[in-house]
CSV table of N, CA and C in Angstrom, one decimal:
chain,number,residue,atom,x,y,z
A,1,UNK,N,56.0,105.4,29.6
A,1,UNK,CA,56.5,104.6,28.6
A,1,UNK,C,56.7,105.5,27.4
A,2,UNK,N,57.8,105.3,26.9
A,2,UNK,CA,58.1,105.9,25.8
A,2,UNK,C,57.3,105.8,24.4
A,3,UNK,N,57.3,106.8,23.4
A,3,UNK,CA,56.2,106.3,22.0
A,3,UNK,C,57.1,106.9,21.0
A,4,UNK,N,56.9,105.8,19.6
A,4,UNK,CA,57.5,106.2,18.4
A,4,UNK,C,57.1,107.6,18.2
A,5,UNK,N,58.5,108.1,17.2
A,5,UNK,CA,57.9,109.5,16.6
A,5,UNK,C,56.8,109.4,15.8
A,6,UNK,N,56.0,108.4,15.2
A,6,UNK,CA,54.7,108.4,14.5
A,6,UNK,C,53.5,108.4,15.5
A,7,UNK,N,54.1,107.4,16.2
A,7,UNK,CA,52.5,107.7,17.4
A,7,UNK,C,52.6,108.9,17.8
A,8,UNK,N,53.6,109.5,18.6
A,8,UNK,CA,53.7,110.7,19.0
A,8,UNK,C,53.1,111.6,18.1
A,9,UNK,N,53.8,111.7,16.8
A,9,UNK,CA,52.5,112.7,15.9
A,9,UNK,C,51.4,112.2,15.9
A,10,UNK,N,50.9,111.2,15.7
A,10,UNK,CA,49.4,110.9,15.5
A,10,UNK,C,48.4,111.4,16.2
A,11,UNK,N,49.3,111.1,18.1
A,11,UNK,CA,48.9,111.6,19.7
A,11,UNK,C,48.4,113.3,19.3
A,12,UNK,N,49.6,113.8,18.8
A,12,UNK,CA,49.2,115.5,18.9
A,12,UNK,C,48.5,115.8,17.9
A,13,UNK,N,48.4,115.2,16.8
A,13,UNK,CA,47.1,115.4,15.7
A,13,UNK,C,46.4,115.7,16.1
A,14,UNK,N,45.9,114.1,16.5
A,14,UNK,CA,44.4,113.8,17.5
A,14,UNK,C,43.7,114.9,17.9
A,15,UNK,N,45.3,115.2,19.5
A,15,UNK,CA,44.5,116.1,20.5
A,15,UNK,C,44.1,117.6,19.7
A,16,UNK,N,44.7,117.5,18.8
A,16,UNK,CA,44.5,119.3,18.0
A,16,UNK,C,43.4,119.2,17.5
A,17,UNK,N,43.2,118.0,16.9
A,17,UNK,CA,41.7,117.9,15.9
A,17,UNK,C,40.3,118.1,17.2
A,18,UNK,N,40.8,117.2,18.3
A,18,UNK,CA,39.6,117.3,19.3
A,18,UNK,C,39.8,118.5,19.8
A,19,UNK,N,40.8,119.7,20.2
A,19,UNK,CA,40.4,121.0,20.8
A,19,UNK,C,39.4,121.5,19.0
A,20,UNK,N,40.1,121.4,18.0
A,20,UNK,CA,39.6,122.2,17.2
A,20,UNK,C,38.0,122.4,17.0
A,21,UNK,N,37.7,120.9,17.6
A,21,UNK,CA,35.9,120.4,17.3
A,21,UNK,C,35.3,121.0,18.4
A,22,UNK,N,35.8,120.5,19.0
A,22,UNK,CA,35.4,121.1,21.1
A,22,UNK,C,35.3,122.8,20.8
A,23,UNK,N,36.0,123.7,19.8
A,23,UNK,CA,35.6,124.9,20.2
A,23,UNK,C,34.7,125.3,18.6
A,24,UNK,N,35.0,124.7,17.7
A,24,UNK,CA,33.6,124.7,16.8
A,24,UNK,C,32.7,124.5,17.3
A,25,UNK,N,32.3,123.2,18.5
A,25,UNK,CA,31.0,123.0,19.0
A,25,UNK,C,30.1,123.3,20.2
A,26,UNK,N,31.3,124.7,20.8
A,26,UNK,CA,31.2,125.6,21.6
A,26,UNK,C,31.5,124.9,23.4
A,27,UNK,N,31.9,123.9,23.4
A,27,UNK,CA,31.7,123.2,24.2
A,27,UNK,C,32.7,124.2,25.5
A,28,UNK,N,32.0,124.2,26.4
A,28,UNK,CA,32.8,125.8,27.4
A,28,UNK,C,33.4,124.5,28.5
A,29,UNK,N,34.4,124.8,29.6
A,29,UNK,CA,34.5,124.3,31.0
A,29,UNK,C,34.9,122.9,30.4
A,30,UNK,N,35.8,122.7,29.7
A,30,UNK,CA,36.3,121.6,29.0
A,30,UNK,C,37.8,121.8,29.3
A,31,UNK,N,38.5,120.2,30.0
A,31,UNK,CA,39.9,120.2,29.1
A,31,UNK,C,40.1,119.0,28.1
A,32,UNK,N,40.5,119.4,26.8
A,32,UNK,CA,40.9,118.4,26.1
A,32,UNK,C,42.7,118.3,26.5
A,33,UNK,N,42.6,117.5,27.1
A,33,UNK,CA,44.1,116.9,27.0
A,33,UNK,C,45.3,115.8,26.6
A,34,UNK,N,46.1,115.7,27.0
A,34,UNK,CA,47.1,114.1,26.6
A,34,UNK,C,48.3,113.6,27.6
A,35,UNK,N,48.2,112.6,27.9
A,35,UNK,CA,49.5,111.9,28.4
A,35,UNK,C,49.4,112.7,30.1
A,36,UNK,N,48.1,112.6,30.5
A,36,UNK,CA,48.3,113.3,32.1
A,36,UNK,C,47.5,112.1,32.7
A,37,UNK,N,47.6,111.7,34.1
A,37,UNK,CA,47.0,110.3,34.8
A,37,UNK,C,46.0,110.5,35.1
A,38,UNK,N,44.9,109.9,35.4
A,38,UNK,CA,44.0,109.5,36.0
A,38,UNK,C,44.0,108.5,37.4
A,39,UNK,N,43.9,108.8,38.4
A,39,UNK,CA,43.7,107.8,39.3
A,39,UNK,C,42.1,107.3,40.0
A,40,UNK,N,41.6,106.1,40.3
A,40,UNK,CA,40.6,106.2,40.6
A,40,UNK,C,40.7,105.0,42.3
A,41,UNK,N,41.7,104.6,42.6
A,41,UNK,CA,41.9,103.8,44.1
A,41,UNK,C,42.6,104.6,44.3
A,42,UNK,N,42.2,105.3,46.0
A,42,UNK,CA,42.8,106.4,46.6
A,42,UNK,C,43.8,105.7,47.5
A,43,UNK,N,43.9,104.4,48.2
A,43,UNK,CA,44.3,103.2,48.6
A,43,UNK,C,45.7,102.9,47.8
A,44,UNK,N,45.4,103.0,46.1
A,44,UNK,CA,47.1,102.7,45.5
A,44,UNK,C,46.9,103.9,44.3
A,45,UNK,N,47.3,105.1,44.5
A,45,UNK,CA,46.9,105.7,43.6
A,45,UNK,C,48.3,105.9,42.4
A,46,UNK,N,48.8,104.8,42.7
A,46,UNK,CA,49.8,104.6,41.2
A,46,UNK,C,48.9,103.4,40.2
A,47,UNK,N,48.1,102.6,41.1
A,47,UNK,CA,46.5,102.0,40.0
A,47,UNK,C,46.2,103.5,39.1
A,48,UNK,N,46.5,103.8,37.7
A,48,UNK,CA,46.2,104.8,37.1
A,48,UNK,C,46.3,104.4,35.8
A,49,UNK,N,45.8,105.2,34.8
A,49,UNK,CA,45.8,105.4,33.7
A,49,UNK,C,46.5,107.0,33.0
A,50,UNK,N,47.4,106.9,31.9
A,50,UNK,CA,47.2,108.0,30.7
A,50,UNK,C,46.9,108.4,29.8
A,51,UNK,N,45.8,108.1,29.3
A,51,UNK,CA,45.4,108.3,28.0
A,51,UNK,C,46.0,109.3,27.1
A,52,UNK,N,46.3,109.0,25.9
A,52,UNK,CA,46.5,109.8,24.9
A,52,UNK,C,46.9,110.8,24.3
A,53,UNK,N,45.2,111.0,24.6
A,53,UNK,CA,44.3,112.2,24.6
A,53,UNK,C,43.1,111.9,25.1
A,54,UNK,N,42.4,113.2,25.9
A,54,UNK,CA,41.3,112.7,26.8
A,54,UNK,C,40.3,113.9,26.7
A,55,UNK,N,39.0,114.2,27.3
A,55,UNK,CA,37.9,115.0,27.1
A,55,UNK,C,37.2,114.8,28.8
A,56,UNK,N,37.9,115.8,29.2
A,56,UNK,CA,37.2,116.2,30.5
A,56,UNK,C,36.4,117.0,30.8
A,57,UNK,N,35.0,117.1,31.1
A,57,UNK,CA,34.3,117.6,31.3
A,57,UNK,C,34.2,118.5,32.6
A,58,UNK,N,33.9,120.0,33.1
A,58,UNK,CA,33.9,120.5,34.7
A,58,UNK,C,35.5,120.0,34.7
A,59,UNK,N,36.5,120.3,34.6
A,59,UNK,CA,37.8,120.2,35.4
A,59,UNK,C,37.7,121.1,37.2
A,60,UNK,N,38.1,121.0,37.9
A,60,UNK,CA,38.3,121.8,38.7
A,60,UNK,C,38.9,123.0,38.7
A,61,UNK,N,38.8,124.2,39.2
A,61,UNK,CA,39.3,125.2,38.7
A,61,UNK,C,40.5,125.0,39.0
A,62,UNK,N,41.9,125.9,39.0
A,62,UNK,CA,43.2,126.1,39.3
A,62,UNK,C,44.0,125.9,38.7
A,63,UNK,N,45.4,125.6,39.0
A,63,UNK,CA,46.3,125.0,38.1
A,63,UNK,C,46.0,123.1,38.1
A,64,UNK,N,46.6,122.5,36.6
A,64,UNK,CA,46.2,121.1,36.5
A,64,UNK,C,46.8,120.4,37.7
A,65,UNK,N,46.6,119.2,37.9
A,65,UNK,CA,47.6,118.6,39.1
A,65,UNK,C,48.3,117.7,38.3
A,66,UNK,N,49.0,117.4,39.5
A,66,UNK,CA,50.3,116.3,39.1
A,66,UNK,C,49.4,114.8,38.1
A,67,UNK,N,48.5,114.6,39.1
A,67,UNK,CA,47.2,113.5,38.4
A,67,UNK,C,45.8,114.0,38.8
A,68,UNK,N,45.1,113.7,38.2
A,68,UNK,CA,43.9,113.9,38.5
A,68,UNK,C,43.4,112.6,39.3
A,69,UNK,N,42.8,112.7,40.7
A,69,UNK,CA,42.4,111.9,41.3
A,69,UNK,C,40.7,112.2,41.7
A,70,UNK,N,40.3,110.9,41.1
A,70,UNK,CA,39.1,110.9,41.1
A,70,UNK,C,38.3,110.8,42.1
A,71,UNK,N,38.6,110.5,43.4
A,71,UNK,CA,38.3,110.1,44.4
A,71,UNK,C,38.3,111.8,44.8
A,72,UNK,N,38.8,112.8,44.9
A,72,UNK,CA,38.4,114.1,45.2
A,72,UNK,C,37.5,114.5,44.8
A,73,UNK,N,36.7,115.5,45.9
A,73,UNK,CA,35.6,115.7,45.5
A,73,UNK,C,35.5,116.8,43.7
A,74,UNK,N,34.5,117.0,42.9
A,74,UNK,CA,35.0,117.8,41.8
A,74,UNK,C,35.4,116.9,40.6
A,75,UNK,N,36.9,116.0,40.9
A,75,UNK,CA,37.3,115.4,39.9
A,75,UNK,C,36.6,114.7,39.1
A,76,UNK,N,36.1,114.2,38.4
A,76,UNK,CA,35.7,113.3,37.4
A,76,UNK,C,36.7,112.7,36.2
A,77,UNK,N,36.2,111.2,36.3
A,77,UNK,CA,36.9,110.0,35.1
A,77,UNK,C,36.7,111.6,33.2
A,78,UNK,N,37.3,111.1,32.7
A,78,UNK,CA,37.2,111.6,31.4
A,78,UNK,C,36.0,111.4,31.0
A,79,UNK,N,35.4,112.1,30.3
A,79,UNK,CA,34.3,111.7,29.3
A,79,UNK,C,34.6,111.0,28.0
A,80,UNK,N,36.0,111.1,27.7
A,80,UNK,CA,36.5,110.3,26.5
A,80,UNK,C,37.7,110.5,26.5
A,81,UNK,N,38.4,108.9,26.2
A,81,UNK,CA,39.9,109.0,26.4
A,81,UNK,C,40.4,108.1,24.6
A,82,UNK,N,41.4,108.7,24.2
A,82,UNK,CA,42.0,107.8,23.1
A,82,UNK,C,43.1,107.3,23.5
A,83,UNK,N,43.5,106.0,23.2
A,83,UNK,CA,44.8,105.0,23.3
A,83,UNK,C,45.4,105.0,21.8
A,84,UNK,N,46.5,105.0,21.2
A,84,UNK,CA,47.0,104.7,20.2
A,84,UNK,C,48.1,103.7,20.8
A,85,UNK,N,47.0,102.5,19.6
A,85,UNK,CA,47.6,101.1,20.2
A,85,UNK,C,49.6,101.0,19.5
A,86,UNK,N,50.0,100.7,20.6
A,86,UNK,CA,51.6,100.7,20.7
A,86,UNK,C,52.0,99.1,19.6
A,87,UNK,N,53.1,99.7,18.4
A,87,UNK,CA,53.5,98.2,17.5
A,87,UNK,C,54.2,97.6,19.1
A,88,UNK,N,54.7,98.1,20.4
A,88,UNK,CA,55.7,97.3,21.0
A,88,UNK,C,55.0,96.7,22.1
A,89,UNK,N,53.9,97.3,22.3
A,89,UNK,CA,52.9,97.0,23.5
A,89,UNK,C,51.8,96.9,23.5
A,90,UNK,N,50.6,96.3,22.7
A,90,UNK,CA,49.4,96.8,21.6
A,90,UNK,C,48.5,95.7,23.1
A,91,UNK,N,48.8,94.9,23.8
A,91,UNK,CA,48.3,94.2,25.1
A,91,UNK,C,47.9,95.1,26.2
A,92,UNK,N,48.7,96.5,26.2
A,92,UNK,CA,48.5,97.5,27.5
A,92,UNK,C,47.3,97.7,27.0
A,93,UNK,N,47.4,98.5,25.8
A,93,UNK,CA,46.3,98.8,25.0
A,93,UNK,C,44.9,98.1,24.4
A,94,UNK,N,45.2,97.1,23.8
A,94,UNK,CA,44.3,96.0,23.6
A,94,UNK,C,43.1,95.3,24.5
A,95,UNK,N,44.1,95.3,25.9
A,95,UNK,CA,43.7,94.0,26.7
A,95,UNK,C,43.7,95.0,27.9
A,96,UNK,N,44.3,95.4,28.3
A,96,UNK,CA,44.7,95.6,29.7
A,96,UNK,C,44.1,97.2,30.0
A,97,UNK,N,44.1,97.8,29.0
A,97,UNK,CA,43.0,98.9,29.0
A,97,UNK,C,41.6,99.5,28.8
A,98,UNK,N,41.0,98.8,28.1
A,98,UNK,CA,39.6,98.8,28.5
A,98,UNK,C,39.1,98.6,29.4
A,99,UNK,N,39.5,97.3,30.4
A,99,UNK,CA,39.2,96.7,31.9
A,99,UNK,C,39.8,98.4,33.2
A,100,UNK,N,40.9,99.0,32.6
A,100,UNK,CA,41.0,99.8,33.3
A,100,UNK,C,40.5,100.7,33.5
A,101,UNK,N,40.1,101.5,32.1
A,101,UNK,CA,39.0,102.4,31.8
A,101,UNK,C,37.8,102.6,32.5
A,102,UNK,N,37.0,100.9,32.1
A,102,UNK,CA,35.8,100.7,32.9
A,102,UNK,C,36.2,101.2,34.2
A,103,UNK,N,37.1,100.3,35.4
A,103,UNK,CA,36.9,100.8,36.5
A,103,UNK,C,37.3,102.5,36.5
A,104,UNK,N,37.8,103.1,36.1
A,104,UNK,CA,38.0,104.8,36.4
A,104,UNK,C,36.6,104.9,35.9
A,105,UNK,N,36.0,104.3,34.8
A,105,UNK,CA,34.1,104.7,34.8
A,105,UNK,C,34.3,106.5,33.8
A,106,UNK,N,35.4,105.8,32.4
A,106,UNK,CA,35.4,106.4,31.3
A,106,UNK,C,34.1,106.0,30.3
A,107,UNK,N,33.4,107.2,29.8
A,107,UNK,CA,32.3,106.8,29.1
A,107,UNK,C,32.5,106.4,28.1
A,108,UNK,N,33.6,106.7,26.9
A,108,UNK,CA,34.2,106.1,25.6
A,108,UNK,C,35.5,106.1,25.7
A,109,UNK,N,35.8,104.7,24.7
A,109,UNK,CA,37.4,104.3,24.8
A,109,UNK,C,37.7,104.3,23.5
């Protein structure tokens, strides 16, 4: 889905402010990222999420994948994902995303 030019800046703020903290606070074997999926049903793995911006802890080594699927061994849900609730869609966000979060078994929303 597409996002205003404000969200969109807001989006890359964000993620800049969280790498900037993540390497003030030494934090090693981290990706901070944005706008890449998460899957956690290996069964429908278009059931997914994109956060934001997100805080991965242990990534797997290599290049990123297309999605990160959690059901491989290695992968893990985010440690922390941000939503910037949409003026055109604030329901994905609001309502329909926390319930998703939970099941991918994101520690902060």
């Amino acid at each position: 889905m597409g996002s205003s030019p404000d969200q969109t800046e807001a989006v890359d703020d964000f993620t800049a402010s969280v790498r900037t903290r993540a390497q003030e606070l030494g934090w090693t074997n981290v990706r901070v990222g944005k706008d890449e999926f998460f899957a956690w049903v290996k069964a429908h793995p278009n059931v997914r999420v994109s956060p934001d911006t997100f805080v991965l802890d242990d990534p797997p080594p290599g290049e990123r994948p297309e999605m990160w699927a959690t059901w491989e061994p290695g992968v893990k849900p985010p440690r922390f994902a941000l939503e910037v609730v949409s003026d055109k869609s604030p329901r994905k966000d609001l309502v329909d995303g926390p319930a998703k979060y939970r099941q991918l078994r994101t520690h902060e929303l």
